[in-house]
Amino acid sequence: MAPRNRRRHGGQAVKIVVTGPFSAGKTTLIRTISEITVLSTERGITDETRAQKAQTTVAMDFGRISIDRDLVLYLFGTPGQERFDFMWEVLGEGMLGYVLLVDANRPDSFREAVTINAAFRAMAPVPFVVAVNRTETLTDELDSALREALDIGVDVPVLACDATDKESVKSVLLALLYALLHEVEPATAHG
Amino acid sequence: MNLEGSLDAFGLSDVFSLLAMTTKSGALRLRRTASSGVNSAGVVWFSSGLITGATADLSRQSLTRRLVGSGIVDDGALRSAVGRVQSAGIDRDGVAKALLESGAVEPDLLQAAASDQILDAVFDLMRWADGDFAFEMDASNPDDVGVSIEVSGIIEESRAREAAWIDVSTIIPSPDSILSVPVVLSADPVVSRDEWALLALVDGRRCVRDLVDLTGAGQFAVVSTLASLVRRGLLVVRDVASADHVGVVERRLSLLGPLEDLEVVTARLDSPAEAPAELEPIPESNDGRSSLVGLGDDADDAADQVDRTARAEGGDDDDDDESDEDFDDGSGDDDDDSEDADGQLSRSMAARRSRPSRDDVVPDRSEPFLPPRRRAQSERPAARAEASAVARASGLVAVPTAGGPPSVGSAAVALEESADPSAIERDPSINRSLLLRLIAGVRGL
């Protein structure tokens, strides 16, 4: 009998969700790292938040990273405004883990981050990291404030991030992937 | 009652014109019994001859559903508004107005939604071929949110929609039609944001009625958008009786099986006339149950689910996630595991041996991650019961045993009530090998 054809044609796709408060930089983060032009569903803002930015994501952002020939990582960005939270569950289906992005310059948005994080924790007990955008360094004070607000322990990575910088975004994704590895195989994970 | 009659004797547009010309205020109530025996009731609210509200289905909170579907109402505000209406105890209407008064929705957004709701409702009501109407003088609209539209404009719009509807309904034949995204497109897709928002909800299982409910955007708007997407080849109306793209490829490749000396595993044959002359017998799993060959996608899902269960409970030491041998090796390492795990592994092996291997037949393509569908919201008990019956009839749900719940088939899992129905599970096939590949890939960017 001839050997069975074992080539893999279809490949595998995995998903990471990028979530966080309104105007935290989620769309920017995905655009920075995605190899394709991010399919973004943005719409002009008509309410009082227009002062913060002119457009906002109303359904999702969608980016792609081809890992190798058979493996693709998709990034899904959630709409930040709470009134679109019905999309969160749709986007969260089957995710490996998620990045909770917050804006270091907007401590008033941390409360919103708490709500979002609670919703995602309730949806899926998957690993996550907290990325603090628009800051080069994470002060102990800010780290503590975030951990206390989000009620997270030292096992959850909290790291500074610049959503416009590719290396910085890579660090965020790697932190999440190592957290996943640690969960799958605690003894061998390192990072 | 000052004015009442039959719609087949006095058309709705004539009734509207009469009420408008006489600047009446009140509720025009309509009801009919369809040939199926289902009773329907609607109402159109008038104030000084102008229409201030309408619904074609009094059993539903049409306007509030529209607000919920558009995502502009949060849980707390909705709960509070429903509570206010319930405590008032007069009737079930008034939720939208309560939302407005509490400041939960912006007046402009609510009025836009109310205008769309009126247009959709009148359009639906004008398609009633028969039924009765009665005008209740001076009744006030409990959901009056400040919208008032001239009758002439609504009638004109409804007639325009009627003309368009003839074309649309030939493409989307029924509210129960199921749409899916085609595997192959003839050109790069171009879609608007509104179209994308609708595309994101199409999962090959939801019917048009579900999509209308989820978006709250109204039947005409949703169906028109879907029809446009179908026309452009971005959606297809799924014919349940026919095989999908993968099924067609599998069927044709199975015809080559005897010549290629491959394991003949595909059996999705639409008709006996197209069956290959000789098919290898369908293997049976260790527990004597027939394997899942021939059940197409559901069989794949079922086998995958069994694999996942076996991996989760029986352990999986594989570093390579792709090969059958890898899985066999894994089961060999688990000789000391419990009987339950062994049983699951055996079933998994049988399912894996027998199910079609998509990797062998699906051409290279990038496609978005498509997790198994989970309920996005509570489904109607009747629909769930029907789904359960279909799943049992198809053999995908194992009969529960004294030892535990059904254990075979994705349908069995989907129909199970978990401890937390809102919980979403991460793909259990994620393993160390995969994660190391991801890490290496991201590092190399």
mmCIF file of N, CA and C in Angstrom, chain A residues 11-119:
data_model
loop_
_atom_site.group_PDB
_atom_site.id
_atom_site.type_symbol
_atom_site.label_atom_id
_atom_site.label_comp_id
_atom_site.label_asym_id
_atom_site.label_seq_id
_atom_site.Cartn_x
_atom_site.Cartn_y
_atom_site.Cartn_z
ATOM 1 N N GLY A 11 -3.808 24.066 7.106
ATOM 2 C CA GLY A 11 -3.155 24.862 8.116
ATOM 3 C C GLY A 11 -4.020 25.041 9.344
ATOM 4 N N GLN A 12 -3.493 25.811 10.274
ATOM 5 C CA GLN A 12 -4.206 26.028 11.525
ATOM 6 C C GLN A 12 -4.249 27.516 11.820
ATOM 7 N N ALA A 13 -5.344 27.957 12.367
ATOM 8 C CA ALA A 13 -5.495 29.370 12.698
ATOM 9 C C ALA A 13 -5.827 29.500 14.175
ATOM 10 N N VAL A 14 -5.180 30.435 14.826
ATOM 11 C CA VAL A 14 -5.473 30.689 16.233
ATOM 12 C C VAL A 14 -5.766 32.175 16.411
ATOM 13 N N LYS A 15 -6.345 32.483 17.537
ATOM 14 C CA LYS A 15 -6.869 33.842 17.698
ATOM 15 C C LYS A 15 -6.487 34.441 19.046
ATOM 16 N N ILE A 16 -6.074 35.673 18.999
ATOM 17 C CA ILE A 16 -5.836 36.458 20.218
ATOM 18 C C ILE A 16 -6.708 37.705 20.129
ATOM 19 N N VAL A 17 -7.330 38.035 21.225
ATOM 20 C CA VAL A 17 -8.203 39.201 21.256
ATOM 21 C C VAL A 17 -7.481 40.363 21.940
ATOM 22 N N VAL A 18 -7.603 41.531 21.364
ATOM 23 C CA VAL A 18 -7.069 42.753 21.982
ATOM 24 C C VAL A 18 -8.263 43.581 22.440
ATOM 25 N N THR A 19 -8.349 43.776 23.737
ATOM 26 C CA THR A 19 -9.495 44.513 24.268
ATOM 27 C C THR A 19 -9.001 45.628 25.187
ATOM 28 N N GLY A 20 -9.918 46.422 25.617
ATOM 29 C CA GLY A 20 -9.541 47.524 26.489
ATOM 30 C C GLY A 20 -10.523 48.667 26.347
ATOM 31 N N PRO A 21 -10.358 49.699 27.163
ATOM 32 C CA PRO A 21 -11.303 50.818 27.133
ATOM 33 C C PRO A 21 -11.254 51.578 25.809
ATOM 34 N N PHE A 22 -12.242 52.393 25.644
ATOM 35 C CA PHE A 22 -12.347 53.274 24.493
ATOM 36 C C PHE A 22 -11.071 54.118 24.351
ATOM 37 N N SER A 23 -10.519 54.161 23.163
ATOM 38 C CA SER A 23 -9.373 55.012 22.849
ATOM 39 C C SER A 23 -8.078 54.579 23.524
ATOM 40 N N ALA A 24 -7.990 53.290 23.881
ATOM 41 C CA ALA A 24 -6.767 52.818 24.529
ATOM 42 C C ALA A 24 -5.649 52.585 23.524
ATOM 43 N N GLY A 25 -6.000 52.392 22.263
ATOM 44 C CA GLY A 25 -4.978 52.156 21.243
ATOM 45 C C GLY A 25 -5.041 50.764 20.630
ATOM 46 N N LYS A 26 -6.160 50.109 20.746
ATOM 47 C CA LYS A 26 -6.287 48.722 20.269
ATOM 48 C C LYS A 26 -6.114 48.629 18.752
ATOM 49 N N THR A 27 -6.798 49.493 18.044
ATOM 50 C CA THR A 27 -6.691 49.464 16.580
ATOM 51 C C THR A 27 -5.260 49.745 16.151
ATOM 52 N N THR A 28 -4.631 50.693 16.807
ATOM 53 C CA THR A 28 -3.246 51.029 16.480
ATOM 54 C C THR A 28 -2.325 49.852 16.722
ATOM 55 N N LEU A 29 -2.518 49.185 17.851
ATOM 56 C CA LEU A 29 -1.666 48.037 18.183
ATOM 57 C C LEU A 29 -1.771 46.966 17.096
ATOM 58 N N ILE A 30 -2.974 46.680 16.684
ATOM 59 C CA ILE A 30 -3.148 45.626 15.672
ATOM 60 C C ILE A 30 -2.567 46.083 14.336
ATOM 61 N N ARG A 31 -2.768 47.326 14.000
ATOM 62 C CA ARG A 31 -2.217 47.826 12.734
ATOM 63 C C ARG A 31 -0.689 47.761 12.738
ATOM 64 N N THR A 32 -0.107 47.966 13.903
ATOM 65 C CA THR A 32 1.351 47.983 13.988
ATOM 66 C C THR A 32 1.958 46.615 13.707
ATOM 67 N N ILE A 33 1.300 45.578 14.102
ATOM 68 C CA ILE A 33 1.904 44.245 14.024
ATOM 69 C C ILE A 33 1.342 43.414 12.877
ATOM 70 N N SER A 34 0.170 43.767 12.380
ATOM 71 C CA SER A 34 -0.469 42.929 11.364
ATOM 72 C C SER A 34 0.267 43.009 10.036
ATOM 73 N N GLU A 35 0.339 41.875 9.361
ATOM 74 C CA GLU A 35 0.998 41.850 8.053
ATOM 75 C C GLU A 35 0.050 42.280 6.942
ATOM 76 N N ILE A 36 -1.236 42.349 7.259
ATOM 77 C CA ILE A 36 -2.187 42.791 6.254
ATOM 78 C C ILE A 36 -2.758 44.135 6.678
ATOM 79 N N THR A 37 -3.326 44.812 5.747
ATOM 80 C CA THR A 37 -4.033 46.040 6.088
ATOM 81 C C THR A 37 -5.202 45.658 6.979
ATOM 82 N N VAL A 38 -5.204 46.212 8.149
ATOM 83 C CA VAL A 38 -6.208 45.785 9.117
ATOM 84 C C VAL A 38 -7.598 46.144 8.628
ATOM 85 N N LEU A 39 -8.440 45.139 8.645
ATOM 86 C CA LEU A 39 -9.829 45.377 8.305
ATOM 87 C C LEU A 39 -10.491 45.978 9.529
ATOM 88 N N SER A 40 -10.743 47.253 9.465
ATOM 89 C CA SER A 40 -11.211 47.973 10.637
ATOM 90 C C SER A 40 -12.614 48.492 10.397
ATOM 91 N N THR A 41 -13.458 48.326 11.356
ATOM 92 C CA THR A 41 -14.840 48.780 11.212
ATOM 93 C C THR A 41 -15.033 50.013 12.071
ATOM 94 N N GLU A 42 -14.508 51.106 11.567
ATOM 95 C CA GLU A 42 -14.577 52.346 12.340
ATOM 96 C C GLU A 42 -15.685 53.244 11.813
ATOM 97 N N ARG A 43 -16.163 54.050 12.701
ATOM 98 C CA ARG A 43 -17.253 54.942 12.336
ATOM 99 C C ARG A 43 -17.038 56.274 13.061
ATOM 100 N N GLY A 44 -17.484 57.330 12.439
ATOM 101 C CA GLY A 44 -17.333 58.636 13.049
ATOM 102 C C GLY A 44 -18.065 58.736 14.375
ATOM 103 N N ILE A 45 -17.469 59.434 15.307
ATOM 104 C CA ILE A 45 -18.067 59.573 16.630
ATOM 105 C C ILE A 45 -18.946 60.816 16.653
ATOM 106 N N THR A 46 -20.101 60.655 17.230
ATOM 107 C CA THR A 46 -21.017 61.796 17.254
ATOM 108 C C THR A 46 -21.298 62.292 18.668
ATOM 109 N N ASP A 47 -20.822 61.533 19.679
ATOM 110 C CA ASP A 47 -21.168 61.949 21.042
ATOM 111 C C ASP A 47 -20.017 62.747 21.663
ATOM 112 N N GLU A 48 -20.077 62.885 22.978
ATOM 113 C CA GLU A 48 -19.121 63.758 23.641
ATOM 114 C C GLU A 48 -17.690 63.213 23.624
ATOM 115 N N THR A 49 -17.539 61.907 23.333
ATOM 116 C CA THR A 49 -16.190 61.343 23.307
ATOM 117 C C THR A 49 -15.429 61.741 22.054
ATOM 118 N N ARG A 50 -16.075 62.487 21.175
ATOM 119 C CA ARG A 50 -15.406 62.938 19.956
ATOM 120 C C ARG A 50 -14.165 63.758 20.284
ATOM 121 N N ALA A 51 -14.166 64.360 21.444
ATOM 122 C CA ALA A 51 -13.011 65.159 21.829
ATOM 123 C C ALA A 51 -11.759 64.291 21.938
ATOM 124 N N GLN A 52 -11.931 63.003 22.225
ATOM 125 C CA GLN A 52 -10.774 62.115 22.379
ATOM 126 C C GLN A 52 -10.266 61.594 21.047
ATOM 127 N N LYS A 53 -11.170 61.246 20.153
ATOM 128 C CA LYS A 53 -10.756 60.859 18.811
ATOM 129 C C LYS A 53 -11.963 60.928 17.888
ATOM 130 N N ALA A 54 -11.660 60.981 16.564
ATOM 131 C CA ALA A 54 -12.734 61.253 15.614
ATOM 132 C C ALA A 54 -13.506 60.008 15.225
ATOM 133 N N GLN A 55 -12.827 58.854 15.256
ATOM 134 C CA GLN A 55 -13.491 57.621 14.832
ATOM 135 C C GLN A 55 -13.305 56.552 15.889
ATOM 136 N N THR A 56 -14.229 55.608 15.922
ATOM 137 C CA THR A 56 -14.096 54.502 16.865
ATOM 138 C C THR A 56 -14.523 53.206 16.193
ATOM 139 N N THR A 57 -14.017 52.107 16.746
ATOM 140 C CA THR A 57 -14.335 50.799 16.202
ATOM 141 C C THR A 57 -15.718 50.381 16.673
ATOM 142 N N VAL A 58 -16.570 49.989 15.736
ATOM 143 C CA VAL A 58 -17.930 49.631 16.130
ATOM 144 C C VAL A 58 -18.201 48.126 16.049
ATOM 145 N N ALA A 59 -17.415 47.371 15.369
ATOM 146 C CA ALA A 59 -17.623 45.918 15.350
ATOM 147 C C ALA A 59 -16.339 45.210 15.748
ATOM 148 N N MET A 60 -15.297 45.377 14.996
ATOM 149 C CA MET A 60 -14.028 44.773 15.370
ATOM 150 C C MET A 60 -12.928 45.225 14.425
ATOM 151 N N ASP A 61 -11.681 45.006 14.865
ATOM 152 C CA ASP A 61 -10.530 45.123 13.977
ATOM 153 C C ASP A 61 -10.020 43.720 13.749
ATOM 154 N N PHE A 62 -9.419 43.528 12.606
ATOM 155 C CA PHE A 62 -9.024 42.177 12.241
ATOM 156 C C PHE A 62 -7.649 42.231 11.590
ATOM 157 N N GLY A 63 -6.647 41.632 12.252
ATOM 158 C CA GLY A 63 -5.305 41.603 11.697
ATOM 159 C C GLY A 63 -4.772 40.185 11.631
ATOM 160 N N ARG A 64 -3.701 40.008 10.887
ATOM 161 C CA ARG A 64 -3.178 38.648 10.685
ATOM 162 C C ARG A 64 -1.666 38.635 10.788
ATOM 163 N N ILE A 65 -1.152 37.564 11.403
ATOM 164 C CA ILE A 65 0.284 37.313 11.420
ATOM 165 C C ILE A 65 0.484 35.874 10.958
ATOM 166 N N SER A 66 1.178 35.685 9.845
ATOM 167 C CA SER A 66 1.473 34.324 9.387
ATOM 168 C C SER A 66 2.712 33.840 10.122
ATOM 169 N N ILE A 67 2.526 32.828 10.946
ATOM 170 C CA ILE A 67 3.644 32.317 11.737
ATOM 171 C C ILE A 67 4.547 31.462 10.865
ATOM 172 N N ASP A 68 3.979 30.529 10.189
ATOM 173 C CA ASP A 68 4.706 29.731 9.200
ATOM 174 C C ASP A 68 3.685 29.278 8.165
ATOM 175 N N ARG A 69 4.104 28.335 7.349
ATOM 176 C CA ARG A 69 3.247 27.946 6.228
ATOM 177 C C ARG A 69 1.895 27.403 6.697
ATOM 178 N N ASP A 70 1.892 26.801 7.860
ATOM 179 C CA ASP A 70 0.686 26.107 8.304
ATOM 180 C C ASP A 70 0.016 26.742 9.516
ATOM 181 N N LEU A 71 0.515 27.854 9.942
ATOM 182 C CA LEU A 71 -0.033 28.421 11.180
ATOM 183 C C LEU A 71 -0.210 29.932 11.035
ATOM 184 N N VAL A 72 -1.409 30.368 11.323
ATOM 185 C CA VAL A 72 -1.729 31.795 11.223
ATOM 186 C C VAL A 72 -2.293 32.272 12.555
ATOM 187 N N LEU A 73 -1.807 33.410 12.989
ATOM 188 C CA LEU A 73 -2.324 34.035 14.210
ATOM 189 C C LEU A 73 -3.186 35.233 13.810
ATOM 190 N N TYR A 74 -4.409 35.218 14.242
ATOM 191 C CA TYR A 74 -5.310 36.328 13.956
ATOM 192 C C TYR A 74 -5.473 37.190 15.202
ATOM 193 N N LEU A 75 -5.521 38.467 14.996
ATOM 194 C CA LEU A 75 -5.742 39.413 16.090
ATOM 195 C C LEU A 75 -7.105 40.066 15.887
ATOM 196 N N PHE A 76 -7.904 39.992 16.899
ATOM 197 C CA PHE A 76 -9.224 40.619 16.844
ATOM 198 C C PHE A 76 -9.288 41.726 17.891
ATOM 199 N N GLY A 77 -9.581 42.923 17.448
ATOM 200 C CA GLY A 77 -9.731 44.032 18.378
ATOM 201 C C GLY A 77 -11.196 44.288 18.658
ATOM 202 N N THR A 78 -11.510 44.467 19.916
ATOM 203 C CA THR A 78 -12.912 44.671 20.278
ATOM 204 C C THR A 78 -13.263 46.151 20.202
ATOM 205 N N PRO A 79 -14.535 46.443 19.997
ATOM 206 C CA PRO A 79 -14.956 47.838 20.129
ATOM 207 C C PRO A 79 -14.829 48.270 21.588
ATOM 208 N N GLY A 80 -14.332 49.465 21.805
ATOM 209 C CA GLY A 80 -14.047 49.875 23.173
ATOM 210 C C GLY A 80 -15.235 50.407 23.929
ATOM 211 N N GLN A 81 -16.201 50.939 23.191
ATOM 212 C CA GLN A 81 -17.324 51.536 23.906
ATOM 213 C C GLN A 81 -18.254 50.444 24.424
ATOM 214 N N GLU A 82 -18.683 50.623 25.648
ATOM 215 C CA GLU A 82 -19.431 49.559 26.324
ATOM 216 C C GLU A 82 -20.738 49.232 25.625
ATOM 217 N N ARG A 83 -21.253 50.202 24.881
ATOM 218 C CA ARG A 83 -22.534 49.934 24.252
ATOM 219 C C ARG A 83 -22.404 48.904 23.133
ATOM 220 N N PHE A 84 -21.162 48.581 22.754
ATOM 221 C CA PHE A 84 -20.958 47.531 21.756
ATOM 222 C C PHE A 84 -20.481 46.230 22.415
ATOM 223 N N ASP A 85 -20.749 46.092 23.704
ATOM 224 C CA ASP A 85 -20.205 44.925 24.392
ATOM 225 C C ASP A 85 -20.853 43.622 23.947
ATOM 226 N N PHE A 86 -21.930 43.720 23.178
ATOM 227 C CA PHE A 86 -22.521 42.487 22.666
ATOM 228 C C PHE A 86 -21.574 41.797 21.685
ATOM 229 N N MET A 87 -20.599 42.527 21.167
ATOM 230 C CA MET A 87 -19.632 41.929 20.243
ATOM 231 C C MET A 87 -18.546 41.158 20.976
ATOM 232 N N TRP A 88 -18.366 41.435 22.261
ATOM 233 C CA TRP A 88 -17.240 40.832 22.971
ATOM 234 C C TRP A 88 -17.314 39.309 22.965
ATOM 235 N N GLU A 89 -18.494 38.809 23.248
ATOM 236 C CA GLU A 89 -18.626 37.361 23.340
ATOM 237 C C GLU A 89 -18.380 36.702 21.986
ATOM 238 N N VAL A 90 -18.868 37.374 20.935
ATOM 239 C CA VAL A 90 -18.644 36.835 19.581
ATOM 240 C C VAL A 90 -17.155 36.765 19.293
ATOM 241 N N LEU A 91 -16.456 37.851 19.623
ATOM 242 C CA LEU A 91 -15.027 37.908 19.314
ATOM 243 C C LEU A 91 -14.216 37.007 20.243
ATOM 244 N N GLY A 92 -14.732 36.772 21.437
ATOM 245 C CA GLY A 92 -13.987 35.972 22.406
ATOM 246 C C GLY A 92 -14.056 34.484 22.170
ATOM 247 N N GLU A 93 -14.941 34.058 21.304
ATOM 248 C CA GLU A 93 -15.115 32.632 21.069
ATOM 249 C C GLU A 93 -13.814 32.005 20.584
ATOM 250 N N GLY A 94 -13.338 31.013 21.313
ATOM 251 C CA GLY A 94 -12.193 30.233 20.863
ATOM 252 C C GLY A 94 -10.852 30.942 20.973
ATOM 253 N N MET A 95 -10.785 32.048 21.695
ATOM 254 C CA MET A 95 -9.503 32.772 21.752
ATOM 255 C C MET A 95 -8.486 32.010 22.600
ATOM 256 N N LEU A 96 -7.207 32.173 22.213
ATOM 257 C CA LEU A 96 -6.123 31.611 23.017
ATOM 258 C C LEU A 96 -6.013 32.367 24.334
ATOM 259 N N GLY A 97 -6.061 33.655 24.235
ATOM 260 C CA GLY A 97 -5.926 34.537 25.387
ATOM 261 C C GLY A 97 -6.211 35.941 24.915
ATOM 262 N N TYR A 98 -6.024 36.901 25.802
ATOM 263 C CA TYR A 98 -6.312 38.274 25.361
ATOM 264 C C TYR A 98 -5.351 39.281 25.980
ATOM 265 N N VAL A 99 -5.245 40.387 25.290
ATOM 266 C CA VAL A 99 -4.450 41.518 25.758
ATOM 267 C C VAL A 99 -5.420 42.588 26.230
ATOM 268 N N LEU A 100 -5.271 42.992 27.465
ATOM 269 C CA LEU A 100 -6.084 44.099 27.979
ATOM 270 C C LEU A 100 -5.235 45.360 27.885
ATOM 271 N N LEU A 101 -5.601 46.237 26.985
ATOM 272 C CA LEU A 101 -4.802 47.438 26.735
ATOM 273 C C LEU A 101 -5.421 48.629 27.466
ATOM 274 N N VAL A 102 -4.597 49.328 28.208
ATOM 275 C CA VAL A 102 -5.093 50.536 28.896
ATOM 276 C C VAL A 102 -4.159 51.708 28.564
ATOM 277 N N ASP A 103 -4.693 52.872 28.676
ATOM 278 C CA ASP A 103 -3.936 54.090 28.367
ATOM 279 C C ASP A 103 -3.366 54.655 29.669
ATOM 280 N N ALA A 104 -2.039 54.715 29.733
ATOM 281 C CA ALA A 104 -1.397 55.195 30.956
ATOM 282 C C ALA A 104 -1.788 56.630 31.286
ATOM 283 N N ASN A 105 -2.112 57.385 30.246
ATOM 284 C CA ASN A 105 -2.431 58.802 30.467
ATOM 285 C C ASN A 105 -3.889 59.043 30.823
ATOM 286 N N ARG A 106 -4.651 57.964 30.895
ATOM 287 C CA ARG A 106 -6.077 58.130 31.206
ATOM 288 C C ARG A 106 -6.485 57.214 32.358
ATOM 289 N N PRO A 107 -6.048 57.562 33.555
ATOM 290 C CA PRO A 107 -6.418 56.721 34.705
ATOM 291 C C PRO A 107 -7.936 56.635 34.901
ATOM 292 N N ASP A 108 -8.642 57.615 34.353
ATOM 293 C CA ASP A 108 -10.099 57.573 34.476
ATOM 294 C C ASP A 108 -10.693 56.402 33.694
ATOM 295 N N SER A 109 -9.910 55.840 32.752
ATOM 296 C CA SER A 109 -10.423 54.717 31.969
ATOM 297 C C SER A 109 -10.169 53.373 32.644
ATOM 298 N N PHE A 110 -9.421 53.371 33.756
ATOM 299 C CA PHE A 110 -9.106 52.103 34.420
ATOM 300 C C PHE A 110 -10.383 51.409 34.907
ATOM 301 N N ARG A 111 -11.326 52.219 35.322
ATOM 302 C CA ARG A 111 -12.573 51.635 35.814
ATOM 303 C C ARG A 111 -13.278 50.867 34.685
ATOM 304 N N GLU A 112 -13.208 51.451 33.503
ATOM 305 C CA GLU A 112 -13.791 50.780 32.339
ATOM 306 C C GLU A 112 -13.029 49.488 32.037
ATOM 307 N N ALA A 113 -11.706 49.556 32.237
ATOM 308 C CA ALA A 113 -10.889 48.354 32.017
ATOM 309 C C ALA A 113 -11.285 47.252 32.990
ATOM 310 N N VAL A 114 -11.610 47.641 34.201
ATOM 311 C CA VAL A 114 -12.035 46.652 35.201
ATOM 312 C C VAL A 114 -13.302 45.944 34.725
ATOM 313 N N THR A 115 -14.238 46.730 34.220
ATOM 314 C CA THR A 115 -15.494 46.148 33.731
ATOM 315 C C THR A 115 -15.236 45.194 32.559
ATOM 316 N N ILE A 116 -14.413 45.640 31.632
ATOM 317 C CA ILE A 116 -14.120 44.810 30.457
ATOM 318 C C ILE A 116 -13.417 43.525 30.883
ATOM 319 N N ASN A 117 -12.436 43.680 31.762
ATOM 320 C CA ASN A 117 -11.689 42.494 32.189
ATOM 321 C C ASN A 117 -12.601 41.500 32.910
ATOM 322 N N ALA A 118 -13.487 42.035 33.714
ATOM 323 C CA ALA A 118 -14.416 41.149 34.426
ATOM 324 C C ALA A 118 -15.295 40.387 33.441
ATOM 325 N N ALA A 119 -15.707 41.075 32.394
ATOM 326 C CA ALA A 119 -16.549 40.415 31.384
ATOM 327 C C ALA A 119 -15.777 39.310 30.683
#
